[in-house]
Structure formats: C-alpha cells, structure tokens
Amino acid sequence: MCRASPSRWNSRRPACAARPPEPSLEQAVKFALDPFTILFTTTLTCAVLAVAMYSVHLSFRREVAGVGQWAYGLVAMVCAGTLFMMRGALPDFIALPGANACLMCGIGLSMVGTRRFYGEPPGWAIFHAAWILELAAILWWLLVEPNFPHRAAAFSFLVSIFYIDQLRLAWRHRTTHFTSWFFGILLAAQSLNTFSRGVAALFMADQDAASLMRNSALANVYLALANFMALLMTVAFLMLATRKLQKILEQRSTHDPLTNVLNRRGFLQSFNRVRARQQRVDSPLSLMAIDLDLFKAINDQHGHAQGDKVLVHVAAVIMRTARQSDYVARFGGEEFAVLLPDTTLPHAQQLAQRIQALLRESQQPGLPPCTVSIGIAGQQAPGESLDSLLSRADAALYRAKANGRNCAEVAAPASLAA
Ligand SMILES: Nc1nc2c(ncn2[C@@H]2O[C@H](COP(=O)(O)OP(=O)(O)OP(=O)(O)O)[C@@H](O)[C@H]2O)c(=O)[nH]1
C-alpha cells in the first residue's frame, strides 16, 4: 500500500498517490510571508537595533542629540510587536489598543528624536495628541462601533503625521551627502505609503478593505514591506547620526576648541590644499604670524579667564578681517597664523593694518585693551615649504616686537633671512 507523503510541498512522492493540486501564487505568498513570522522577526530586529541605538546614545549623547528617543521608540515597537503576537492569548480589547498605542509612541518618539537631532523643538504636543487620538479611535471602532477599515484609516493618517513632519525636517536640513538623501527618500516613501493606505481604507467598502488589509496575500506583502521599511529607516537614521559624529570628530581634530579657528594640524591640511591648487594656477601667497603684545601682563592683572576672552576676541577680529578664502589658525598660546592665498605682500600689509585698526576700534566692554604684533612673509617660489614661510614670518614678528610692538614687519627674502 502506498503511504501518502506527510509534506504538502514534497515533490518526490510515490507515483500511485493522487497528486495534490499545486498551491496558487496567493497561497504560496501567504505561506512564505505568514504574519506571525514577520512580526516575530521584526520585533527581534527592533530589539537588537534598540540596543545598538542606546549604546550610541550613551557614548555620544552630548555630540548627537535624538538617538536616545529613537532607542526608546524601538523599545516601544518591541512592546507593540509582542502585544500583536499575543493576540489570542490576550483579549482583543487589551492587545489591540495596547499594541497600536505602543506603535504610535514608537514612531512618535522617532519623530521627537529626528527633531532633536536637527536641533528643532521636540514636538511633544504633536506626539501626545497623536497617540491619545489613536487610542481613542481604536477603542471607539473596536468596542463601540466595530469597524476595521476605519481603525486602519485612523492609524495610517495619524502615523503619516509623524513621517511627514520628519520628511519636512530632512528636506530643510538636507545636504548633498548620500545618508541625507537616503533618509529623506525613505521618509518620503513611508509618508506616501501610510497616507495612501489611510485613503484606501476610507474609500473602500468595508468588506473589500477588510479583505485587502487583513488575512490576504496582499496584506502579508504590505506588512512585510512596511516592517522592512521601518527597520531600514532606523538604519538610515543611525547612518545619519554616525555621519554627524564623524564631522564633529573631524572638526575637533582640526580646530582649536577655545577660539574655533584652525589648529596647527588643520592649518597644515589647508596649506597642502592651497599648494596643490598653486600647482595648477600660479598665484601669490602670503602668510602672517600674529602675536598678542604683553599678554602675560593681561593674564596676571585680569586673570586667565579674561585672558581667554581676549584670545577669543582677537580670533574673531582676525576672522572678520580675513576673506572667506583665507585660513586663520591658532598655534597654541597667544600666537595666530593667517594663510592668504592669491595675496601679494602689499595687500597682506594692508590687511595687517586693518586687523590692528579693528582691534583698537572694537574694544569690548569689560575686556582689557590689547594690541598685536605681526610678521608677514610672501612666498618666494611655489615650492617654498610651510616651515620656511613660517620661520621667515616669525623672524619678522620678532623684529616687530623689538621695534616697540603693535606694528607689522615684512620678512626678508629667504636668502637674506638665511
Ligand atoms: N589666558 C590664556 N593665556 C595663555 C594661553 N596660552 C598661553 N597663555 C599665556 O600667554 C602668555 C604669553 O606670555 P609671553 O610669551 O611672555 O609673551 P607676552 O607677555 O605676550 O609678551 P610679548 O609676546 O613679548 O609681547 C603666558 O603668560 C601664557 O601663560 C591660553 O590659552 N589662555
């Protein structure tokens, strides 16, 4: 006697057994994308991402805002997924409102996180209004007037508020970098997706909408895609946060924390860029070495904190006087350097006089007056190194100090300086 195969999918069954009909495409999709499996894997992935987000938040909470809210949002989504999976074990009037409220809070917290990330107000009023409205809607259309499409529409419209708001911010703060576009495109797709789902639910007859959105192959594909997109968006936000952190660390490694002008390392990088350009375009290059006069006396008489403010003020004056294309750096202590591309020595001298004049005129209330001495060197040949330029500018600066301070001196040509 022939024994029938235990599996529906087993193709190597005895020839005498009656061949069961092949599953239709819809049955195959329903089998492969079963809602419980989708929910289970999504919930598990959300838990893993929540841990990753939270660890980023713990390490860089000062540098990158908003990551914490995304982490808490993922925890809320884990709660939502767990409650959805417990339908059947828990009564619907607990599982459904609980799961929907958690889902709203999860997505809402990501909106709060994105707002904080971009330095905007967190939008707690929108957050609370949306999840409370959703809870009221679901309780009404579940317990008072049961209506699945209306519940689906309410959820979709309220959730799309969160996505559209983030899309607005991503657009306003867009950059040309890939991560910015990736996050924006995902937000646009999610906004469109949730909003059109709400419209579809509203305009369909109850039965059609119910069969489209529940217990059908299409519903399972939609559920799988929506979950995938939500996870992808979390990854995109994490990429955005990492990019921001990278920029902050780069800035820290090339800038002086007190005055926010370049440090020695940043200055050297800028010089190399200018030199690379000079190899294509032959143009003059000058350098100024600027040193505050009798700064020790300022520190001694007014305290170190006031001395720091004077340094910040001098840096601001130099920045204001220099062009966009110039590079200002603080070389530690009370010494600054300014690299002036496309600038001849006479023009550099005029700039030095303007800095000294502006320092005289822009005396800050509460700050002691200060003056600077300046040494100026013009590049003699395109190949002249930064060290050579700096040492000639420094020699001129010493002469300015020796000549009574608060003046500018031009460096001697390299051969004479040697
Ligand atoms: N407030 C403050 N002081 C600093 C900082 N770095 C260096 N200094 C002080 O800058 C002063 C530099 O003094 P000196 O090198 O003697 O030079 P000076 O008093 O400016 O005299 P001349 O350069 O000859 O005009 C020292 O007292 C340092 O302590 C800083 O970051 N903040």
XYZ file of C-alpha atoms and ligand atoms in Angstrom:
450
model
C 0.000 0.000 0.000
C 1.250 3.408 -0.866
C 1.831 5.852 2.043
C 0.971 9.484 1.313
C 3.818 11.959 1.858
C 3.480 13.980 5.065
C 4.552 17.195 3.339
C 2.390 19.262 1.034
C 5.497 20.504 -0.762
C 7.241 17.160 -1.256
C 7.548 16.548 -4.995
C 9.138 13.048 -4.693
C 6.020 11.173 -3.691
C 5.073 7.707 -4.939
C 3.551 7.701 -8.412
C 0.434 5.924 -7.245
C -0.517 8.722 -4.802
C -3.059 11.228 -6.040
C -1.133 14.391 -6.905
C -2.389 17.259 -4.674
C -3.093 20.488 -6.540
C -0.168 22.934 -6.813
C -0.594 25.883 -4.415
C -1.692 29.095 -6.074
C 0.603 32.163 -6.017
C -1.571 33.706 -3.320
C -1.345 30.595 -1.152
C 2.442 30.454 -1.667
C 2.833 34.106 -0.639
C 0.604 33.597 2.393
C 2.646 30.549 3.327
C 6.031 32.284 2.902
C 5.012 35.599 4.467
C 2.997 34.458 7.411
C 2.152 37.483 9.622
C 3.334 35.858 12.830
C 6.807 35.162 11.385
C 7.035 38.721 10.003
C 6.065 40.184 13.377
C 8.422 37.905 15.252
C 11.483 38.722 13.105
C 10.654 42.457 13.078
C 10.261 42.533 16.850
C 13.545 40.712 17.318
C 15.363 43.064 14.919
C 13.855 46.095 16.691
C 15.226 44.771 19.997
C 18.724 44.411 18.508
C 18.566 47.884 16.933
C 17.321 49.361 20.232
C 20.447 48.023 21.976
C 22.694 49.429 19.196
C 20.959 52.841 19.296
C 21.088 53.001 23.075
C 24.813 52.276 23.145
C 25.406 55.059 20.572
C 23.243 57.336 22.738
C 25.252 56.503 25.888
C 28.576 57.180 24.185
C 27.699 60.327 22.238
C 24.669 61.923 23.914
C 26.392 65.325 24.039
C 27.525 65.283 20.433
C 24.475 63.804 18.677
C 21.008 64.557 20.095
C 17.912 62.475 19.397
C 19.467 58.998 19.282
C 18.074 58.261 22.766
C 14.485 58.944 21.609
C 14.989 56.610 18.652
C 16.230 53.903 21.077
C 13.178 54.342 23.349
C 10.967 54.348 20.241
C 12.388 50.968 19.245
C 11.639 49.620 22.727
C 8.026 50.798 22.304
C 7.917 48.963 18.967
C 9.179 45.773 20.644
C 6.256 46.122 23.111
C 3.868 46.696 20.186
C 5.141 43.606 18.341
C 4.886 41.460 21.467
C 1.284 42.585 22.104
C 0.323 41.914 18.450
C 1.792 38.426 18.705
C -0.146 37.806 21.907
C -3.489 38.336 20.198
C -5.496 35.270 21.042
C -3.728 34.769 24.352
C -4.870 38.244 25.439
C -8.384 39.608 24.818
C -8.562 41.901 21.752
C -9.697 44.887 23.790
C -6.327 44.780 25.606
C -3.956 43.527 22.890
C -5.129 45.789 20.035
C -5.347 49.193 21.766
C -2.136 48.438 23.688
C -0.230 47.390 20.565
C -1.463 50.354 18.500
C -0.677 52.864 21.246
C 2.839 51.389 21.620
C 3.353 51.523 17.854
C 2.213 55.162 17.732
C 4.520 56.024 20.639
C 7.412 54.203 18.943
C 7.037 56.060 15.653
C 6.238 59.312 17.505
C 9.430 59.012 19.548
C 11.415 58.643 16.337
C 9.862 61.961 15.220
C 10.913 63.575 18.526
C 14.407 62.093 18.050
C 14.700 63.393 14.492
C 13.578 66.856 15.625
C 16.177 66.911 18.408
C 18.823 65.592 16.001
C 18.255 68.592 13.734
C 18.197 70.976 16.706
C 14.449 71.736 16.440
C 11.867 71.814 19.283
C 10.953 68.188 20.194
C 7.239 68.495 19.350
C 5.876 66.709 22.426
C 2.439 68.299 21.893
C 2.075 66.628 18.458
C 3.387 63.362 19.913
C 0.890 63.225 22.806
C -2.050 64.472 20.746
C -1.457 61.797 18.081
C -1.135 58.764 20.321
C -4.052 59.769 22.543
C -6.260 60.329 19.468
C -5.195 56.952 18.093
C -6.062 55.222 21.356
C -9.489 56.896 21.419
C -10.121 55.980 17.757
C -9.183 52.364 18.184
C -11.273 51.964 21.352
C -14.264 53.524 19.601
C -14.029 51.453 16.397
C -13.186 48.286 18.303
C -15.617 48.338 21.203
C -18.396 50.832 20.409
C -18.802 50.618 16.619
C -16.508 47.811 15.419
C -15.037 48.858 12.065
C -11.644 47.581 10.898
C -11.155 49.910 7.866
C -11.883 52.974 9.996
C -9.351 51.816 12.563
C -6.787 51.251 9.824
C -7.503 54.703 8.314
C -7.198 56.475 11.680
C -3.895 54.766 12.418
C -2.488 55.433 8.943
C -3.388 59.148 8.915
C -2.064 59.773 12.425
C 1.163 57.895 11.773
C 1.724 59.730 8.498
C 1.807 62.997 10.519
C 4.967 61.692 12.220
C 6.569 60.701 8.916
C 5.599 63.899 7.044
C 6.973 66.032 9.877
C 10.315 64.190 9.708
C 10.317 64.476 5.922
C 9.894 68.265 6.257
C 12.907 68.428 8.583
C 15.036 66.121 6.420
C 14.289 68.385 3.443
C 15.041 71.576 5.363
C 18.372 70.217 6.682
C 19.308 68.267 3.547
C 22.924 68.009 2.461
C 24.426 66.544 -0.681
C 25.716 63.518 1.227
C 24.237 60.095 0.433
C 22.973 59.492 4.019
C 20.877 62.667 3.913
C 19.176 61.622 0.657
C 18.759 58.017 1.762
C 16.954 59.064 4.955
C 14.829 61.590 3.053
C 13.787 59.141 0.337
C 12.789 56.511 2.914
C 10.742 59.106 4.797
C 9.031 60.186 1.577
C 8.186 56.565 0.750
C 6.848 55.904 4.262
C 4.767 59.109 4.243
C 3.251 58.212 0.882
C 2.709 54.625 1.890
C 0.921 55.305 5.181
C -1.132 58.186 3.797
C -2.320 56.238 0.754
C -3.175 53.282 2.971
C -5.407 55.597 5.006
C -7.105 56.900 1.846
C -7.568 53.345 0.523
C -9.150 52.257 3.791
C -11.569 55.210 3.790
C -12.722 54.825 0.186
C -13.210 51.070 0.103
C -16.329 49.281 1.066
C -15.937 47.623 4.444
C -15.673 44.124 3.063
C -13.150 44.963 0.327
C -10.963 46.913 2.684
C -11.090 44.187 5.264
C -10.099 41.506 2.801
C -7.375 43.735 1.308
C -5.870 44.633 4.628
C -6.404 41.506 6.631
C -5.670 37.899 6.089
C -4.715 38.105 2.420
C -1.505 37.636 0.426
C -1.516 41.375 -0.392
C -1.899 42.225 3.290
C 1.057 39.987 4.142
C 3.254 41.569 1.446
C 2.238 45.022 2.720
C 3.018 44.038 6.317
C 6.435 42.626 5.338
C 7.334 45.736 3.294
C 6.121 48.176 5.953
C 8.166 46.398 8.624
C 11.208 46.259 6.355
C 10.926 49.990 5.618
C 10.603 50.843 9.312
C 13.792 48.881 10.050
C 15.583 50.425 7.079
C 14.678 53.891 8.348
C 16.231 53.104 11.717
C 19.422 52.055 9.920
C 19.296 55.254 7.804
C 18.970 57.403 10.948
C 21.888 55.546 12.523
C 23.954 56.286 9.391
C 22.957 59.945 9.621
C 23.979 60.074 13.305
C 27.317 58.384 12.520
C 27.974 60.873 9.741
C 27.281 63.794 12.095
C 29.618 62.302 14.665
C 32.323 61.834 12.045
C 32.052 65.516 11.095
C 32.214 66.596 14.739
C 35.332 64.477 15.345
C 36.944 65.806 12.163
C 36.207 69.368 13.263
C 37.682 68.676 16.706
C 40.877 67.277 15.256
C 41.464 70.317 13.040
C 40.119 73.222 15.143
C 41.117 74.998 18.328
C 38.378 74.442 20.956
C 38.761 77.888 22.569
C 38.651 80.176 19.531
C 37.174 77.743 16.964
C 39.758 78.728 14.349
C 42.038 76.055 12.808
C 44.708 74.376 14.894
C 48.225 73.541 13.615
C 47.027 70.283 12.039
C 44.086 71.929 10.268
C 46.375 74.730 9.110
C 48.839 72.254 7.608
C 45.984 70.478 5.765
C 44.775 73.818 4.401
C 48.281 74.781 3.335
C 48.620 71.485 1.423
C 45.319 72.163 -0.345
C 46.430 75.675 -1.286
C 49.790 74.327 -2.529
C 48.017 71.693 -4.670
C 45.940 74.469 -6.240
C 49.022 76.608 -6.796
C 50.492 73.866 -8.954
C 47.591 74.428 -11.365
C 47.203 78.211 -11.016
C 50.306 80.320 -10.461
C 49.272 82.925 -7.861
C 50.912 84.818 -4.982
C 50.672 83.504 -1.416
C 51.368 85.350 1.842
C 51.440 84.352 5.473
C 51.008 86.398 8.646
C 52.287 85.449 12.106
C 50.311 87.388 14.741
C 51.233 87.556 18.426
C 49.414 89.362 21.240
C 51.508 92.015 22.954
C 52.316 91.657 26.661
C 49.656 89.017 27.080
C 51.296 87.712 30.236
C 50.532 91.065 31.875
C 46.844 90.773 30.821
C 46.658 87.302 32.398
C 48.420 88.451 35.544
C 46.296 91.572 36.031
C 42.868 90.311 34.912
C 43.041 86.550 35.383
C 43.291 83.613 32.979
C 39.547 83.576 32.207
C 39.671 87.182 30.989
C 42.836 86.298 29.055
C 40.882 83.530 27.302
C 38.150 86.024 26.365
C 40.769 88.337 24.897
C 42.071 85.438 22.773
C 38.528 84.693 21.546
C 38.014 88.384 20.739
C 41.298 88.648 18.794
C 40.454 85.470 16.833
C 37.036 86.947 15.967
C 38.617 90.217 14.793
C 41.101 88.361 12.565
C 38.284 86.183 11.149
C 36.180 89.258 10.449
C 39.031 90.962 8.625
C 40.191 87.942 6.611
C 38.442 86.853 3.401
C 36.419 83.638 3.084
C 39.316 82.095 1.184
C 41.894 82.845 3.919
C 42.817 80.359 6.651
C 43.113 81.519 10.261
C 44.790 79.298 12.879
C 45.844 79.482 16.493
C 49.242 77.952 17.028
C 48.805 77.487 20.781
C 49.384 80.193 23.407
C 48.755 83.701 22.122
C 50.073 83.188 18.588
C 47.942 83.121 15.437
C 48.808 82.452 11.796
C 46.852 83.529 8.702
C 47.404 81.974 5.285
C 46.436 84.364 2.483
C 46.051 82.699 -0.939
C 46.121 84.970 -4.024
C 47.550 87.806 -1.894
C 50.659 89.890 -2.611
C 52.859 91.329 0.155
C 51.431 94.906 -0.151
C 47.897 93.526 0.185
C 48.936 91.431 3.188
C 50.405 94.591 4.794
C 47.098 96.427 4.275
C 45.254 93.511 5.902
C 47.649 93.602 8.883
C 46.934 97.315 9.341
C 43.189 96.666 9.183
C 43.472 93.990 11.920
C 45.378 96.390 14.164
C 42.908 99.204 13.492
C 39.878 96.996 14.150
C 41.410 95.806 17.442
C 41.785 99.439 18.516
C 38.224 100.313 17.473
C 36.385 97.230 18.684
C 37.266 97.449 22.339
C 34.889 95.036 24.131
C 33.174 96.331 27.325
C 34.718 94.604 30.348
C 37.723 93.313 28.393
C 41.215 94.808 28.805
C 42.581 96.545 25.677
C 45.121 94.606 23.653
C 47.370 95.060 20.650
C 49.140 92.635 18.324
C 52.491 92.483 16.526
C 52.526 90.994 13.043
C 55.200 89.404 10.855
C 54.423 88.976 7.154
C 56.132 86.691 4.646
C 55.378 86.333 0.926
C 56.036 83.011 -0.758
C 59.094 83.394 -2.982
C 58.670 80.286 -5.118
C 55.665 77.947 -5.473
C 57.730 75.177 -3.865
C 58.559 77.105 -0.658
C 57.559 74.972 2.324
C 55.289 75.991 5.195
C 58.184 75.690 7.645
C 60.285 78.126 5.612
C 57.395 80.608 5.289
C 56.597 80.356 8.998
C 60.187 80.854 10.119
C 60.543 83.957 7.930
C 57.218 85.360 9.202
C 58.348 84.588 12.792
C 61.637 86.433 12.230
C 59.649 89.464 11.008
C 57.388 89.157 14.051
C 60.390 89.291 16.402
C 61.516 92.442 14.645
C 58.056 93.944 15.170
C 58.297 93.106 18.889
C 61.770 94.605 19.034
C 60.538 97.742 17.265
C 58.129 98.515 20.096
C 55.173 96.112 19.367
C 51.727 96.947 17.866
C 53.217 97.129 14.360
C 53.749 94.920 11.292
C 57.063 93.948 9.669
C 57.703 92.251 6.340
C 60.071 89.264 6.223
C 63.334 89.444 4.374
C 63.718 87.223 1.289
C 64.786 83.648 2.060
C 68.455 84.053 1.081
C 68.891 87.180 3.263
C 66.958 85.569 6.151
C 69.319 82.583 5.988
N 44.565 83.019 29.109
C 45.383 82.256 28.403
N 46.706 82.520 28.455
C 47.547 81.764 27.731
C 47.076 80.700 26.939
N 48.155 80.125 26.347
C 49.256 80.834 26.759
N 48.885 81.819 27.588
C 49.723 82.811 28.280
O 50.268 83.708 27.343
C 51.386 84.356 27.950
C 52.449 84.555 26.929
O 53.412 85.334 27.516
P 54.812 85.676 26.829
O 55.234 84.546 25.945
O 55.736 86.077 27.904
O 54.505 86.861 25.877
P 53.828 88.265 26.138
O 53.533 88.527 27.571
O 52.639 88.347 25.217
O 54.917 89.248 25.682
P 55.349 89.597 24.185
O 54.953 88.447 23.318
O 56.788 89.817 24.229
O 54.588 90.832 23.805
C 51.818 83.423 29.108
O 51.519 84.075 30.327
C 50.918 82.200 28.964
O 50.546 81.658 30.205
C 45.670 80.435 26.909
O 45.177 79.534 26.247
N 44.885 81.244 27.655
